[in-house]
Amino acid sequence: MARSSHDHAPARFGEATPPLDEAPPAAHPKVLRDELIAAAEWVSQYLSNLPEAPVSRPMPARQRARLREAPLGRTGGELGQVLDFVREEIAPFPTGNGHPAFFAWINSPPAPAGLIAELLGAAVNATCGMGDNALMDLERGTVRILADLAGLPATSGGVLTSGGSMANLLALATARTWYLTRRGSGDGTAYDRDHARLTLYYSAQAHMSVAKAAACIGIPAHRLRPVPSDAQHRLDPAALRAAVAADQAAGLLPFFTVTTLGTTATGAVDPLEPVTAICRSTGMWHHADGAWGGLGAVAPALAHLYRGVADVDSMTVDPHKSLSVPVGCGALLVTDPEHLHTAFAHRASYLTPGEPDTLPWLSHATIELTRPGTRALALWATLHHLGRDGVTTLLQHYLTLADRLRDKINANPRLELVAGGPWPVACFRLTDTGTSDPDTLHTRIAHHVRTAGRAYLATVTVHHRTVLRACLCNYRTSESDLDLLLREVLHAADADRAAPTQDTVE
Ligand SMILES: *Cc1c(COP(=O)(O)O)cnc(C)c1O
């Protein structure tokens, strides 16, 4: 369905030679203005109607193929086609994470301030890699605010990233340079010799991006040490100490330990102080992966678990998870930012900071050179819209919802809470499954709920069993959505029992 045509000539390119002062893709100012207004109107309608739409819906195979295979036409189109395309081909098939009944992964809806900032930041289009511009200073400022919210010392710095995976990769590469440089094996045959002996540690509950990052920097799987976790899914410091000692005795070089603040599966927070103590006594770098739970220190209910957080060497935080900054906005925070510069400051003749008092460019603290300023602006806008109290209230909202959800599960004789917390997640199962294969049943139930389109949850493996998992990270979620979710689960279970053969993918 196309919108009515405009009262001015459409900006169509490719049909005639454009004037020299306005090459494609330039747009007539009035066309641009009208389209921006139309887009803004559509966005506000879309977001306010979103709870009425299905959480997600299956995408027709033909449409998927069209998106993958459609060729580029010879002549260009009208600017207004962008909105038409998004409305008809993209928006009806979201991941679902904008919807208040989406509980599957740690994916939030976009914060309104972040949304506006993304558009404005794209217009300014600063690159936060080199040179001087306002957004680069704003990035330094937002990183400092994040570090402060996380409870890190005032000396801290860091960079924004595309997300937690990239932040974990930067942390690992930084720690490797720090460790090898300190040993005098930053290059040459000493590097080859020592690099081949590096070992790293994390709990068995850690996010898989840690192992992926290790693979990227050339540390093979056989030198990774997933350390056992305790009954509450927290890293066991005694097991860490034993693993490190065994590796040292074998002539290996333990250099990096990751604690997780808010594990992805069950929301556990690893013990910080005992791990820092082990890292200090063995010469390791302590990285806290707080992609989800890095800001827990600001929530009074969680603060006691973050004692000692100021002593970690680095921390990953994902503002696109807990703060609803639009995807992708992650951050690596480092208590001594000099370590980042040692790892990443590579120079080129055409890229030389000018004045002697110039601050280090952000490209000297990360892998990227041309970097979006939209991240800093969207983060700044979201943080300033919330204020410090708003951040606390938001996290507390999720914690309260999760408590309610766990209470409702505990109160329902057909459901059993298996794990969850202190971060806002509930892992649960059916008590009376009536089947010898409850794992497959739970997978089927999650699938049934998703296909019905009124709610969306995931499954996860806890204690070797497949169970249902619902996490809370949507500021639009209310208590009625929790009731809806549990209703949908029980309804799916009843339907499955009534027709156990109809479990194939539609
Ligand atoms: C989500 C998550 C990551 C990965 O972050 P992305 O932004 O998805 O790349 C890493 N660690 C933990 C603990 C996470 O929850």
mmCIF file with all atom_site columns, C-alpha atoms and ligand atoms in Angstrom, residues 106-107 162-168 205-210 260-264 289-293 316 318 320-321 329-330, ligand 1:
data_model
loop_
_atom_site.group_PDB
_atom_site.id
_atom_site.type_symbol
_atom_site.label_atom_id
_atom_site.label_alt_id
_atom_site.label_comp_id
_atom_site.label_asym_id
_atom_site.label_entity_id
_atom_site.label_seq_id
_atom_site.pdbx_PDB_ins_code
_atom_site.Cartn_x
_atom_site.Cartn_y
_atom_site.Cartn_z
_atom_site.occupancy
_atom_site.B_iso_or_equiv
_atom_site.pdbx_formal_charge
_atom_site.auth_seq_id
_atom_site.auth_comp_id
_atom_site.auth_asym_id
_atom_site.auth_atom_id
_atom_site.pdbx_PDB_model_num
ATOM   1  C CA . ILE A 1 106 ? 18.174 -10.241 27.108 1.00 0.00 ? 106 ILE A CA 1
ATOM   2  C CA . ASN A 1 107 ? 16.982 -7.931  24.335 1.00 0.00 ? 107 ASN A CA 1
ATOM   3  C CA . SER A 1 162 ? 28.876 -2.740  19.221 1.00 0.00 ? 162 SER A CA 1
ATOM   4  C CA . GLY A 1 163 ? 27.974 -4.964  22.164 1.00 0.00 ? 163 GLY A CA 1
ATOM   5  C CA . GLY A 1 164 ? 29.196 -7.281  24.878 1.00 0.00 ? 164 GLY A CA 1
ATOM   6  C CA . SER A 1 165 ? 30.919 -9.748  22.582 1.00 0.00 ? 165 SER A CA 1
ATOM   7  C CA . MET A 1 166 ? 33.139 -7.015  21.156 1.00 0.00 ? 166 MET A CA 1
ATOM   8  C CA . ALA A 1 167 ? 33.838 -5.622  24.635 1.00 0.00 ? 167 ALA A CA 1
ATOM   9  C CA . ASN A 1 168 ? 34.923 -9.066  25.850 1.00 0.00 ? 168 ASN A CA 1
ATOM   10 C CA . GLN A 1 205 ? 28.134 -20.440 33.168 1.00 0.00 ? 205 GLN A CA 1
ATOM   11 C CA . ALA A 1 206 ? 30.085 -17.721 31.338 1.00 0.00 ? 206 ALA A CA 1
ATOM   12 C CA . HIS A 1 207 ? 28.827 -16.355 28.043 1.00 0.00 ? 207 HIS A CA 1
ATOM   13 C CA . MET A 1 208 ? 30.114 -18.156 24.959 1.00 0.00 ? 208 MET A CA 1
ATOM   14 C CA . SER A 1 209 ? 31.500 -14.875 23.603 1.00 0.00 ? 209 SER A CA 1
ATOM   15 C CA . VAL A 1 210 ? 34.469 -15.361 25.968 1.00 0.00 ? 210 VAL A CA 1
ATOM   16 C CA . THR A 1 260 ? 30.130 -12.935 35.133 1.00 0.00 ? 260 THR A CA 1
ATOM   17 C CA . LEU A 1 261 ? 27.794 -10.367 36.680 1.00 0.00 ? 261 LEU A CA 1
ATOM   18 C CA . GLY A 1 262 ? 24.389 -11.705 35.731 1.00 0.00 ? 262 GLY A CA 1
ATOM   19 C CA . THR A 1 263 ? 24.902 -15.020 33.940 1.00 0.00 ? 263 THR A CA 1
ATOM   20 C CA . THR A 1 264 ? 22.860 -15.353 30.802 1.00 0.00 ? 264 THR A CA 1
ATOM   21 C CA . ASP A 1 289 ? 31.556 -9.613  32.174 1.00 0.00 ? 289 ASP A CA 1
ATOM   22 C CA . GLY A 1 290 ? 28.649 -7.428  33.223 1.00 0.00 ? 290 GLY A CA 1
ATOM   23 C CA . ALA A 1 291 ? 27.009 -7.299  29.798 1.00 0.00 ? 291 ALA A CA 1
ATOM   24 C CA . TRP A 1 292 ? 23.689 -7.776  31.539 1.00 0.00 ? 292 TRP A CA 1
ATOM   25 C CA . GLY A 1 293 ? 24.457 -7.109  35.205 1.00 0.00 ? 293 GLY A CA 1
ATOM   26 C CA . THR A 1 316 ? 31.937 -5.271  30.015 1.00 0.00 ? 316 THR A CA 1
ATOM   27 C CA . ASP A 1 318 ? 25.864 -3.608  27.563 1.00 0.00 ? 318 ASP A CA 1
ATOM   28 C CA . HIS A 1 320 ? 21.567 -2.078  24.968 1.00 0.00 ? 320 HIS A CA 1
ATOM   29 C CA . LYS A 1 321 ? 20.515 -4.710  27.501 1.00 0.00 ? 321 LYS A CA 1
ATOM   30 C CA . CYS A 1 329 ? 25.647 -0.194  22.318 1.00 0.00 ? 329 CYS A CA 1
ATOM   31 C CA . GLY A 1 330 ? 28.118 -2.008  24.534 1.00 0.00 ? 330 GLY A CA 1
HETATM 32 C C1 . LIG B 2 .   ? 24.597 -10.770 26.074 1.00 0.00 ? 1   LIG B C1 1
HETATM 33 C C2 . LIG B 2 .   ? 25.854 -11.131 26.754 1.00 0.00 ? 1   LIG B C2 1
HETATM 34 C C3 . LIG B 2 .   ? 27.083 -11.047 26.077 1.00 0.00 ? 1   LIG B C3 1
HETATM 35 C C4 . LIG B 2 .   ? 27.167 -10.690 24.618 1.00 0.00 ? 1   LIG B C4 1
HETATM 36 O O1 . LIG B 2 .   ? 26.766 -9.386  24.395 1.00 0.00 ? 1   LIG B O1 1
HETATM 37 P P1 . LIG B 2 .   ? 26.270 -8.925  22.931 1.00 0.00 ? 1   LIG B P1 1
HETATM 38 O O2 . LIG B 2 .   ? 25.923 -7.511  23.129 1.00 0.00 ? 1   LIG B O2 1
HETATM 39 O O3 . LIG B 2 .   ? 25.098 -9.793  22.597 1.00 0.00 ? 1   LIG B O3 1
HETATM 40 O O4 . LIG B 2 .   ? 27.405 -9.143  21.991 1.00 0.00 ? 1   LIG B O4 1
HETATM 41 C C5 . LIG B 2 .   ? 28.229 -11.318 26.778 1.00 0.00 ? 1   LIG B C5 1
HETATM 42 N N1 . LIG B 2 .   ? 28.170 -11.683 28.073 1.00 0.00 ? 1   LIG B N1 1
HETATM 43 C C6 . LIG B 2 .   ? 27.015 -11.787 28.755 1.00 0.00 ? 1   LIG B C6 1
HETATM 44 C C7 . LIG B 2 .   ? 27.042 -12.177 30.186 1.00 0.00 ? 1   LIG B C7 1
HETATM 45 C C8 . LIG B 2 .   ? 25.805 -11.522 28.114 1.00 0.00 ? 1   LIG B C8 1
HETATM 46 O O5 . LIG B 2 .   ? 24.647 -11.624 28.784 1.00 0.00 ? 1   LIG B O5 1
#
